[in-house]
Coordinates of C-alpha atoms and ligand atoms in Angstrom, one line a residue:
M1 CA 53.6 -20.1 -5.6
K2 CA 52.4 -18.3 -8.5
R3 CA 51.3 -14.8 -8.5
P4 CA 47.7 -14.5 -8.7
S5 CA 46.6 -13.6 -12.3
R6 CA 44.9 -10.3 -13.2
T7 CA 41.8 -12.2 -13.9
A8 CA 41.9 -13.9 -10.3
L9 CA 42.6 -10.4 -8.9
L10 CA 39.7 -8.9 -10.6
L11 CA 37.5 -12.0 -9.6
S12 CA 38.4 -11.5 -6.0
I13 CA 37.5 -7.9 -6.2
A14 CA 34.2 -8.6 -7.8
C15 CA 33.8 -11.3 -5.0
A16 CA 34.4 -8.6 -2.3
G17 CA 31.8 -6.8 -4.1
L18 CA 29.5 -9.6 -3.7
T19 CA 30.1 -10.0 0.0
A20 CA 29.3 -6.5 0.4
A21 CA 25.9 -7.0 -1.8
E22 CA 24.9 -9.7 0.4
L23 CA 24.5 -7.4 3.6
P24 CA 21.4 -8.6 5.4
L25 CA 19.5 -5.5 4.1
I26 CA 16.0 -5.5 2.8
P27 CA 15.3 -3.7 0.5
R28 CA 18.6 -4.1 -1.2
P29 CA 20.4 -0.5 -1.2
A30 CA 21.1 1.0 -4.4
K31 CA 25.0 1.1 -3.9
V32 CA 27.1 -0.4 -1.4
A33 CA 31.0 -0.1 -1.2
E34 CA 32.7 -2.3 1.5
Q35 CA 36.1 -1.3 2.8
S36 CA 38.5 -3.4 5.0
G37 CA 38.4 -3.1 8.6
D38 CA 35.7 -2.8 11.1
F39 CA 34.3 -0.5 13.9
L40 CA 33.2 -1.7 17.5
L41 CA 30.2 -0.1 18.5
R42 CA 30.4 -0.2 22.1
A43 CA 27.5 -0.9 24.6
G44 CA 26.3 2.5 25.9
A45 CA 27.5 4.3 22.7
T46 CA 26.2 7.6 22.0
V47 CA 23.8 8.8 19.2
G48 CA 23.9 12.3 17.8
L49 CA 20.6 13.3 16.6
E50 CA 19.5 16.7 15.5
N51 CA 15.8 17.5 15.9
F52 CA 14.1 16.4 12.6
A53 CA 10.7 14.8 11.8
G54 CA 10.8 11.3 13.4
S55 CA 14.3 11.5 15.3
G56 CA 12.6 10.8 18.6
L57 CA 11.7 7.2 17.2
I58 CA 15.2 6.4 15.7
L59 CA 16.9 5.9 19.0
Q60 CA 14.4 3.5 20.0
L61 CA 14.7 1.7 16.7
L62 CA 18.5 1.4 17.1
N63 CA 18.1 0.2 20.8
D64 CA 15.4 -2.4 19.7
S65 CA 17.7 -3.9 17.1
S66 CA 20.9 -3.8 18.8
K67 CA 20.2 -4.3 22.4
L68 CA 23.4 -2.0 23.3
G69 CA 21.8 0.6 25.4
L70 CA 22.5 3.5 23.1
T71 CA 22.2 6.8 24.6
A72 CA 21.5 10.2 23.2
A73 CA 24.5 12.4 23.0
P74 CA 24.4 15.8 24.5
A75 CA 23.8 18.5 22.2
G76 CA 27.0 19.6 20.2
A77 CA 29.1 16.7 21.5
K78 CA 30.8 14.3 19.3
A79 CA 29.0 11.2 19.1
D80 CA 29.7 7.5 17.9
I81 CA 26.7 7.3 15.6
T82 CA 25.9 10.8 14.0
F83 CA 23.1 11.9 12.1
V84 CA 23.5 14.9 9.9
L85 CA 20.6 16.7 8.4
K86 CA 21.1 18.1 4.9
T87 CA 18.7 19.3 2.3
P88 CA 18.7 16.9 -0.7
D89 CA 20.6 18.2 -3.7
S90 CA 18.5 19.4 -6.6
G91 CA 17.3 16.3 -8.4
E92 CA 18.1 14.0 -5.5
S93 CA 15.2 12.0 -3.8
E94 CA 14.0 13.5 -0.5
E95 CA 14.3 9.8 0.7
A96 CA 17.9 9.4 -0.2
Y97 CA 20.4 8.8 2.5
R98 CA 24.1 7.9 2.8
L99 CA 25.5 5.4 5.6
E100 CA 29.0 5.4 6.1
I101 CA 30.7 3.0 8.8
T102 CA 34.1 4.1 9.3
G103 CA 37.1 3.2 11.4
T104 CA 35.9 5.6 14.0
G105 CA 32.2 5.7 14.0
V106 CA 28.9 5.8 12.1
R107 CA 27.7 8.7 10.1
L108 CA 24.3 9.1 8.3
T109 CA 23.4 12.0 5.8
G110 CA 20.1 12.8 4.5
G111 CA 17.1 14.8 4.8
P112 CA 14.4 13.9 7.6
A113 CA 13.1 11.0 5.5
G114 CA 16.5 9.8 4.3
L115 CA 17.9 9.8 7.8
Y116 CA 14.8 7.6 9.0
Y117 CA 15.6 5.2 6.1
G118 CA 19.2 5.2 6.9
A119 CA 18.3 4.6 10.5
Q120 CA 16.1 1.6 9.4
S121 CA 19.2 0.2 7.3
L122 CA 21.3 0.6 10.5
A123 CA 19.0 -1.1 12.5
Q124 CA 18.9 -4.1 10.2
I125 CA 22.8 -4.2 10.2
L126 CA 22.9 -3.9 14.0
S127 CA 20.4 -6.8 14.4
G128 CA 22.6 -8.9 12.1
A129 CA 26.0 -7.8 13.5
K130 CA 28.4 -10.1 15.6
A131 CA 28.0 -9.1 19.3
T132 CA 30.8 -9.4 21.4
G133 CA 30.9 -8.9 25.1
T134 CA 31.7 -5.4 24.7
G135 CA 29.5 -4.3 21.8
A136 CA 28.8 -5.3 18.3
T137 CA 31.4 -5.4 15.4
L138 CA 30.4 -3.7 12.2
D139 CA 32.1 -3.9 8.9
R140 CA 33.3 -0.7 7.4
I141 CA 31.1 0.1 4.6
V142 CA 29.5 3.0 2.6
I143 CA 25.8 2.8 1.4
S144 CA 24.5 5.5 -0.8
D145 CA 20.8 4.5 -1.2
A146 CA 17.7 6.1 -2.9
P147 CA 14.6 4.5 -4.1
R148 CA 13.5 3.6 -7.6
F149 CA 10.0 4.7 -7.0
A150 CA 8.5 7.6 -5.0
W151 CA 5.2 5.6 -4.1
R152 CA 5.7 2.3 -2.4
G153 CA 2.3 1.4 -1.2
Y154 CA 0.1 -1.1 0.3
M155 CA -3.8 -1.1 0.5
L156 CA -5.8 -2.4 3.3
D157 CA -9.4 -3.2 2.7
E158 CA -11.0 -2.7 6.3
S159 CA -14.7 -2.7 4.8
R160 CA -15.1 -6.4 4.0
H161 CA -13.5 -7.5 7.3
F162 CA -12.2 -5.0 10.1
S163 CA -8.6 -5.2 10.8
G164 CA -8.5 -2.5 13.8
E165 CA -5.9 -0.1 15.2
T166 CA -3.7 -2.8 16.9
A167 CA -3.2 -4.5 13.6
V168 CA -2.8 -1.4 11.5
K169 CA -0.3 0.0 13.7
R170 CA 1.9 -3.1 13.5
L171 CA 1.4 -3.3 9.9
L172 CA 2.6 0.4 9.7
D173 CA 5.7 -0.6 11.8
A174 CA 6.6 -3.4 9.6
M175 CA 6.0 -1.3 6.3
A176 CA 8.4 1.4 7.7
R177 CA 11.1 -1.4 8.2
Y178 CA 10.8 -2.0 4.5
K179 CA 10.8 1.6 3.7
L180 CA 7.1 1.4 2.4
N181 CA 5.7 4.9 2.4
R182 CA 2.1 4.8 1.4
F183 CA -0.8 3.4 3.2
H184 CA -4.0 3.4 1.2
W185 CA -6.9 3.0 3.5
H186 CA -9.9 1.5 1.8
L187 CA -12.4 2.5 4.4
T188 CA -15.6 2.2 2.7
D189 CA -17.3 -0.4 0.6
S190 CA -20.7 -2.3 0.5
S191 CA -19.7 -4.4 3.5
G192 CA -19.1 -1.6 5.9
W193 CA -18.3 2.1 6.4
R194 CA -15.5 2.5 8.7
I195 CA -14.8 6.0 9.2
E196 CA -16.8 8.6 11.4
I197 CA -18.3 11.4 9.7
R198 CA -19.8 13.8 12.1
K199 CA -22.2 15.4 10.0
Y200 CA -23.8 11.9 9.1
P201 CA -23.4 9.8 12.3
K202 CA -25.6 7.0 10.8
L203 CA -22.9 6.2 8.3
T204 CA -21.2 4.4 11.1
S205 CA -24.1 3.8 13.7
V206 CA -25.9 1.9 11.0
G207 CA -23.3 1.5 8.1
A208 CA -20.4 0.0 10.1
R209 CA -22.5 -2.9 11.7
G210 CA -21.6 -6.3 10.3
D211 CA -19.1 -7.3 7.5
E212 CA -18.7 -9.5 4.4
T213 CA -19.3 -12.6 6.7
H214 CA -21.9 -11.2 8.7
I215 CA -24.4 -8.9 7.1
S216 CA -26.3 -8.0 10.2
D217 CA -27.6 -5.0 11.8
K218 CA -27.3 -6.5 15.3
L219 CA -23.6 -6.7 15.4
P220 CA -21.5 -3.9 17.0
A221 CA -20.3 -1.3 14.7
Q222 CA -16.7 -1.4 13.7
F223 CA -15.1 1.7 12.6
Y224 CA -12.5 4.5 13.6
T225 CA -13.5 7.6 15.2
Q226 CA -11.9 10.6 13.9
E227 CA -9.8 10.8 17.0
R228 CA -8.5 7.3 16.2
I229 CA -7.9 8.2 12.6
R230 CA -5.8 11.3 13.8
D231 CA -3.7 9.3 15.9
I232 CA -3.0 6.7 13.2
I233 CA -1.9 9.2 10.5
A234 CA 0.4 10.8 13.2
Y235 CA 1.7 7.3 13.9
A236 CA 2.3 6.8 10.3
K237 CA 3.8 10.1 9.6
A238 CA 6.3 9.7 12.4
R239 CA 7.3 6.5 10.3
H240 CA 7.5 8.5 7.1
I241 CA 4.3 6.9 5.7
T242 CA 1.4 8.8 4.3
V243 CA -2.1 7.7 4.6
I244 CA -4.2 7.9 1.7
P245 CA -8.1 7.7 2.4
E246 CA -10.4 6.1 0.0
I247 CA -14.0 6.9 -0.2
D248 CA -15.4 4.5 -2.8
M249 CA -18.1 6.2 -5.2
P250 CA -20.2 5.8 -6.9
G251 CA -20.1 2.1 -6.7
H252 CA -19.4 -0.3 -3.6
A253 CA -22.0 2.0 -1.7
D254 CA -24.2 -0.1 -0.1
A255 CA -23.3 0.5 3.6
A256 CA -23.6 4.2 3.1
V257 CA -27.1 3.7 1.3
K258 CA -28.1 1.5 4.0
A259 CA -27.6 4.4 6.3
Y260 CA -29.0 7.3 4.2
P261 CA -31.3 5.5 1.7
E262 CA -32.4 8.8 0.0
N263 CA -28.8 8.4 -2.0
D264 CA -29.7 4.9 -3.3
G265 CA -28.8 4.6 -7.0
G266 CA -29.6 0.9 -7.3
G267 CA -27.9 -2.6 -7.1
F268 CA -25.6 -5.2 -8.0
F269 CA -26.4 -7.0 -11.5
H270 CA -23.8 -9.8 -11.7
K271 CA -23.8 -13.5 -12.1
G272 CA -26.8 -14.3 -9.8
E273 CA -25.5 -12.1 -7.0
R274 CA -28.0 -9.4 -7.8
D275 CA -29.4 -9.6 -4.4
K276 CA -26.4 -9.5 -2.3
W277 CA -25.7 -5.6 -2.7
P278 CA -29.0 -4.3 -3.7
R279 CA -27.9 -0.6 -3.0
F280 CA -24.6 -1.0 -4.9
T281 CA -24.4 2.5 -6.2
F282 CA -25.0 6.3 -4.9
N283 CA -27.5 8.1 -7.3
P284 CA -25.0 9.7 -9.4
A285 CA -27.4 12.7 -10.4
K286 CA -29.2 13.7 -7.5
P287 CA -28.3 17.2 -6.0
G288 CA -28.8 15.9 -2.6
T289 CA -26.5 13.0 -3.1
L290 CA -23.9 15.0 -4.5
A291 CA -24.1 17.5 -1.6
F292 CA -23.9 14.5 0.8
L293 CA -20.6 13.4 -0.8
D294 CA -19.2 16.8 -1.0
D295 CA -19.7 17.2 2.9
I296 CA -18.2 13.8 3.5
L297 CA -15.0 14.7 1.4
D298 CA -15.0 18.1 3.2
E299 CA -14.4 16.2 6.5
V300 CA -11.9 13.7 4.9
A301 CA -9.7 16.6 3.6
G302 CA -9.9 17.9 7.0
L303 CA -9.0 14.8 8.7
F304 CA -6.1 13.9 6.1
P305 CA -4.5 17.2 5.8
D306 CA -1.2 15.7 4.2
A307 CA -2.6 12.8 2.3
G308 CA -1.9 14.8 -1.1
V309 CA -4.4 12.5 -2.6
I310 CA -8.0 11.6 -1.7
H311 CA -9.0 8.2 -3.7
F312 CA -12.5 8.3 -4.9
G313 CA -12.8 4.6 -5.9
G314 CA -14.8 4.8 -9.4
D315 CA -14.4 1.1 -9.8
E316 CA -16.8 -1.5 -11.1
V317 CA -19.7 1.0 -11.2
N318 CA -21.2 -1.1 -14.2
F319 CA -21.6 -3.8 -11.7
G320 CA -24.6 -1.9 -10.2
W321 CA -25.8 0.8 -12.5
G322 CA -28.7 -1.2 -14.0
K323 CA -31.3 0.9 -12.5
W324 CA -29.7 4.5 -13.5
P325 CA -31.7 4.9 -16.7
E326 CA -34.8 4.6 -14.4
L327 CA -33.6 7.2 -12.0
P328 CA -35.6 10.6 -12.5
E329 CA -32.5 12.7 -11.6
V330 CA -30.5 10.7 -14.1
R331 CA -32.9 11.1 -16.7
E332 CA -32.9 14.8 -16.1
L333 CA -29.3 14.9 -15.9
M334 CA -28.9 13.0 -19.3
K335 CA -31.3 15.4 -21.0
R336 CA -29.8 18.6 -19.7
E337 CA -26.2 17.4 -20.4
N338 CA -27.0 15.4 -23.4
L339 CA -25.5 12.2 -22.2
K340 CA -26.3 9.2 -24.1
D341 CA -25.6 6.4 -21.9
N342 CA -24.6 5.1 -18.2
T343 CA -21.1 5.4 -19.2
A344 CA -21.5 9.1 -19.9
V345 CA -23.3 9.6 -16.7
E346 CA -20.3 7.9 -14.7
T347 CA -18.0 10.2 -16.6
W348 CA -20.1 13.2 -15.8
F349 CA -20.0 12.0 -12.0
N350 CA -16.3 11.2 -12.0
R351 CA -15.6 14.9 -13.1
R352 CA -17.9 16.5 -10.9
M353 CA -16.4 14.8 -7.9
A354 CA -12.9 15.0 -9.0
A355 CA -13.4 18.8 -9.4
K356 CA -14.6 18.8 -5.9
I357 CA -11.5 17.1 -4.5
N358 CA -9.1 19.3 -6.5
A359 CA -10.9 22.3 -5.2
L360 CA -10.2 20.9 -1.5
G361 CA -6.5 20.8 -2.7
F362 CA -5.9 17.1 -3.3
H363 CA -5.3 15.1 -6.3
T364 CA -7.9 12.7 -7.1
G365 CA -6.9 8.9 -6.9
G366 CA -9.1 6.6 -8.8
W367 CA -9.3 2.9 -10.1
D368 CA -8.1 2.4 -13.7
E369 CA -12.0 2.9 -15.0
I370 CA -11.2 6.7 -14.7
V371 CA -8.8 6.6 -17.6
G372 CA -10.0 8.3 -20.6
R373 CA -12.6 10.2 -18.7
G374 CA -11.1 13.7 -19.3
L375 CA -10.1 14.2 -15.8
P376 CA -7.1 16.7 -15.6
T377 CA -4.0 14.7 -15.8
D378 CA -2.0 16.8 -13.6
K379 CA -4.3 16.4 -10.7
T380 CA -5.2 12.6 -10.9
V381 CA -3.4 9.6 -9.9
V382 CA -4.5 6.4 -11.6
F383 CA -4.4 3.0 -9.9
W384 CA -3.9 0.5 -12.7
W385 CA -5.4 -3.0 -11.3
R386 CA -7.0 -4.7 -14.2
H387 CA -3.7 -6.7 -15.3
D388 CA -5.4 -8.2 -18.2
K389 CA -5.8 -4.7 -19.6
E390 CA -2.5 -3.7 -20.2
R391 CA -3.6 -1.1 -23.0
I392 CA -5.2 1.0 -20.0
V393 CA -1.8 1.4 -18.3
R394 CA -0.2 2.4 -21.5
A395 CA -2.9 4.7 -22.3
A396 CA -2.7 6.3 -19.0
L397 CA 1.1 6.7 -18.9
D398 CA 1.2 7.9 -22.5
S399 CA -1.5 10.5 -21.7
G400 CA 0.9 11.8 -19.0
A401 CA -0.9 10.9 -16.0
K402 CA 0.6 9.6 -13.0
V403 CA 0.3 6.1 -12.3
V404 CA 0.5 3.7 -9.4
L405 CA 0.8 0.1 -10.5
C406 CA -1.1 -2.3 -8.7
P407 CA -2.3 -5.0 -11.2
R408 CA -4.2 -8.0 -9.8
R409 CA -1.3 -10.1 -10.8
P410 CA 1.1 -10.0 -9.2
L411 CA 0.1 -7.4 -6.7
Y412 CA -3.2 -8.3 -5.3
F413 CA -2.7 -10.6 -2.1
D414 CA -6.0 -12.0 -2.0
F415 CA -4.4 -14.2 -4.8
I416 CA -2.9 -17.4 -3.4
Q417 CA 0.9 -17.5 -3.4
D418 CA 1.5 -21.3 -3.6
K419 CA -0.1 -23.7 -5.9
S420 CA -0.8 -25.9 -3.1
H421 CA -3.0 -23.4 -1.3
K422 CA -6.8 -24.2 -1.2
S423 CA -8.3 -20.6 -0.2
G424 CA -7.9 -17.5 -2.4
R425 CA -8.2 -16.3 -5.8
V426 CA -6.4 -17.3 -9.0
W427 CA -6.8 -16.1 -12.6
G428 CA -4.8 -18.1 -15.3
G429 CA -2.2 -18.4 -12.3
F430 CA -1.7 -16.7 -9.1
N431 CA 0.8 -14.5 -7.4
P432 CA 3.8 -16.4 -5.8
L433 CA 6.8 -14.5 -4.3
A434 CA 8.8 -14.6 -7.3
D435 CA 6.3 -12.7 -9.4
V436 CA 5.9 -9.9 -6.8
Y437 CA 9.7 -9.7 -6.7
D438 CA 10.1 -9.5 -10.7
F439 CA 7.3 -6.9 -11.0
P440 CA 7.4 -4.5 -12.9
A441 CA 10.1 -6.2 -15.3
G442 CA 7.3 -8.0 -17.2
L443 CA 5.6 -4.7 -18.3
K444 CA 8.8 -3.7 -20.2
L445 CA 8.2 0.0 -19.6
T446 CA 10.0 2.4 -21.9
P447 CA 11.9 5.3 -19.8
A448 CA 9.2 7.8 -20.9
Q449 CA 6.6 5.5 -19.6
E450 CA 8.4 4.8 -16.4
S451 CA 8.9 8.5 -15.7
H452 CA 5.2 8.8 -15.3
V453 CA 5.0 5.8 -12.9
L454 CA 4.8 7.0 -9.4
G455 CA 5.3 3.6 -8.1
L456 CA 3.7 0.4 -7.1
Q457 CA 1.4 -0.9 -4.5
A458 CA 0.3 -4.3 -3.1
C459 CA -3.4 -4.6 -2.2
L460 CA -5.2 -6.8 0.2
W461 CA -8.9 -7.3 -0.3
T462 CA -10.4 -9.1 2.5
E463 CA -13.7 -10.8 1.4
Q464 CA -12.0 -13.9 2.2
M465 CA -10.0 -13.0 5.1
I466 CA -11.9 -13.0 8.3
T467 CA -9.1 -13.3 10.9
Q468 CA -5.8 -11.4 11.4
E469 CA -3.8 -14.7 11.1
R470 CA -5.0 -15.3 7.7
R471 CA -4.6 -11.5 6.6
D472 CA -1.0 -11.8 7.7
F473 CA -0.5 -15.1 6.0
M474 CA -1.7 -13.5 2.8
T475 CA 0.3 -10.4 3.0
W476 CA 3.8 -11.6 4.2
P477 CA 6.1 -12.2 2.9
R478 CA 4.8 -11.0 -0.2
L479 CA 4.9 -7.4 1.0
V480 CA 8.5 -7.7 1.7
A481 CA 9.3 -8.7 -2.0
A482 CA 7.1 -5.8 -3.1
A483 CA 9.0 -3.3 -0.9
E484 CA 12.2 -4.4 -2.8
S485 CA 10.5 -4.0 -6.1
G486 CA 9.4 -0.4 -5.2
W487 CA 12.9 0.5 -3.7
T488 CA 15.7 -1.3 -5.3
P489 CA 16.8 -0.4 -9.0
A490 CA 16.2 -2.9 -11.6
A491 CA 19.9 -3.7 -12.0
R492 CA 20.5 -4.4 -8.4
K493 CA 17.6 -6.7 -8.0
D494 CA 18.5 -10.4 -7.5
Y495 CA 15.9 -13.0 -6.5
A496 CA 18.4 -15.6 -5.2
G497 CA 19.9 -13.2 -2.9
F498 CA 16.7 -12.1 -1.9
E499 CA 15.6 -15.3 -0.7
T500 CA 18.7 -15.5 1.3
R501 CA 18.1 -12.3 3.0
L502 CA 14.4 -13.2 3.4
K503 CA 15.1 -16.4 5.1
A504 CA 16.9 -14.6 7.9
E505 CA 14.0 -12.0 8.1
L506 CA 11.1 -14.4 8.6
P507 CA 11.9 -14.8 12.4
V508 CA 12.1 -10.9 12.5
L509 CA 8.4 -10.8 11.2
R510 CA 7.3 -13.8 13.5
A511 CA 8.8 -11.9 16.5
R512 CA 6.4 -8.8 15.9
G513 CA 3.5 -11.2 16.1
I514 CA 3.0 -11.4 12.3
N515 CA 1.7 -14.8 11.0
T516 CA 3.9 -14.8 7.9
Y517 CA 3.8 -17.6 5.4
D518 CA 7.0 -19.5 5.0
P519 CA 7.6 -20.2 1.4
F520 CA 10.8 -22.2 2.0
A521 CA 9.3 -24.8 4.3
N522 CA 5.6 -24.3 2.7
S523 CA 4.3 -23.7 6.2
P524 CA 0.5 -24.8 6.6
E525 CA -2.1 -22.6 4.9
V526 CA -4.2 -20.5 7.1
I527 CA -7.7 -21.2 5.8
E528 CA -11.0 -19.5 6.7
K529 CA -12.9 -22.7 7.0
R530 CA -16.2 -21.1 6.4
K531 CA -15.2 -19.9 3.1
A532 CA -12.3 -21.9 2.0
R533 CA -12.4 -22.2 -2.0
V534 CA -10.1 -21.1 -4.8
T535 CA -12.4 -18.6 -6.9
E536 CA -11.6 -17.9 -10.5
N537 CA -12.0 -14.6 -12.1
L538 CA -14.9 -12.8 -10.0
D539 CA -14.7 -9.9 -12.2
N540 CA -16.4 -8.1 -14.7
P541 CA -15.4 -9.4 -18.1
E542 CA -16.0 -6.1 -19.9
Ligands
TNX601 C1 -11.8 -5.9 -7.6 S1 -9.8 -3.9 -7.2 C2 -12.2 -5.0 -6.6 C3 -12.4 -5.2 -5.2 C4 -12.3 -6.5 -4.9 C5 -11.3 -7.3 -5.6 C6 -11.1 -8.6 -5.3 C7 -10.9 -3.1 -7.3 C8 -10.7 -1.6 -7.9 N1 -12.2 -3.4 -7.1 O1 -13.7 -4.4 -5.0 O2 -12.4 -6.4 -3.7 O3 -11.4 -7.0 -6.9 O4 -9.8 -9.0 -5.8

């Protein structure tokens, strides 16, 4: 027999690399080195965990996925799976980890977040491992992993339709599995105010009744008490997810203004929908309204001490500012501050509220309408959503602002995901899984621009999502693709490999009670019969 040629040898080494790369892990790790041999993790093996944030959950996580009845090793004893807490090296991400499976055991190294993500990776390996009578056989391997982006988010709109605690906790668990780390909570909008504010009880007793489908004062109020909010924040924190509150202003304000009409700044002027949201804005200039918003922000800051960012919306104000020039307080402000038009009033309002948020010790988050308004770039996070206005994201990045990329295409999950789908948005196209996966390659960011990108975020706007079944259908599996886009280095992304891994992952989602769409079988669309329609471009042309 001929000796294998050098090329054949190199090829087989490359193939071994490929096998390693096909580990059933989502998101795909930054670096994987496979070694020959394996390790038998016995049933009842021990786990050595130091006490670090989230450690309590790790044993449970490993047991849920392995069914091996792993037990905690006594302090100081040698364990089969060892977690080693270390301070990240300088320049290294706090989320980085190393996972080694050697001939004698499993060893994970990292900071608290890194160890948690290492445990998530190990849990995925364990659930895919060959189980024998006595345990699970694990291939020897070394994974060195760290995220591409620090912000890997998902936004849920609970105003238009309320999801509630059970669905939110289930979502947080699934997000954690895919190493997503920001939950942007859209808690207020015209259809309902969903967060208890103690100083203004009517915000919820009046403002939380009804939703986008049922505009009614008779329905029970749907909202989170402050106690519930604290509990959900803690639940997220244990999973290394930061919850970012959004209190939308000065637009999208109907629910709040319905409760406290003295803050009315007038309504919606758009394509015949003028009567639907007659109190779309807060009065942007009235001292009492500014004090009211300050009080709300004070309570929000107290409730979300670790959020880092309070998002104040700032979107689509021009949809409802038609009455502003008639408001006495606006007229007075314009004269006093020499403001020439509504845009200038909006800018004044933005600066005023951003200063308040900054004074509370938070960055101001805002939709991309805030670009060019002179907010301090070092204390502001821009959420770029208008995919058709690339110049805005470039302007924001070039100004040095921190940016979260969440363009409607491909990251708004109220867009349909398959051309056969009948319910949801389209806009010169829609948002299939592959587009979510490829993002942000199409933006062709320069390295300097990418250095200002905090990360990316998918958003679920729920105007057309009444049931959880449909919200799940629109979210999944696209959120899995977004998670890999946020975590995996560009050079390691591979859509075909992702599809293979995702196929095996869909049953995992289903087992958690998540009604994911199956793009491989084109599973039946979940349609809200009352509102089934494909809607083209609802937004302002500006
Ligand atoms: C625009 S995104 C909005 C939302 C809508 C969404 C529907 C943004 C900042 N504003 O109020 O729900 O489009 O896709």
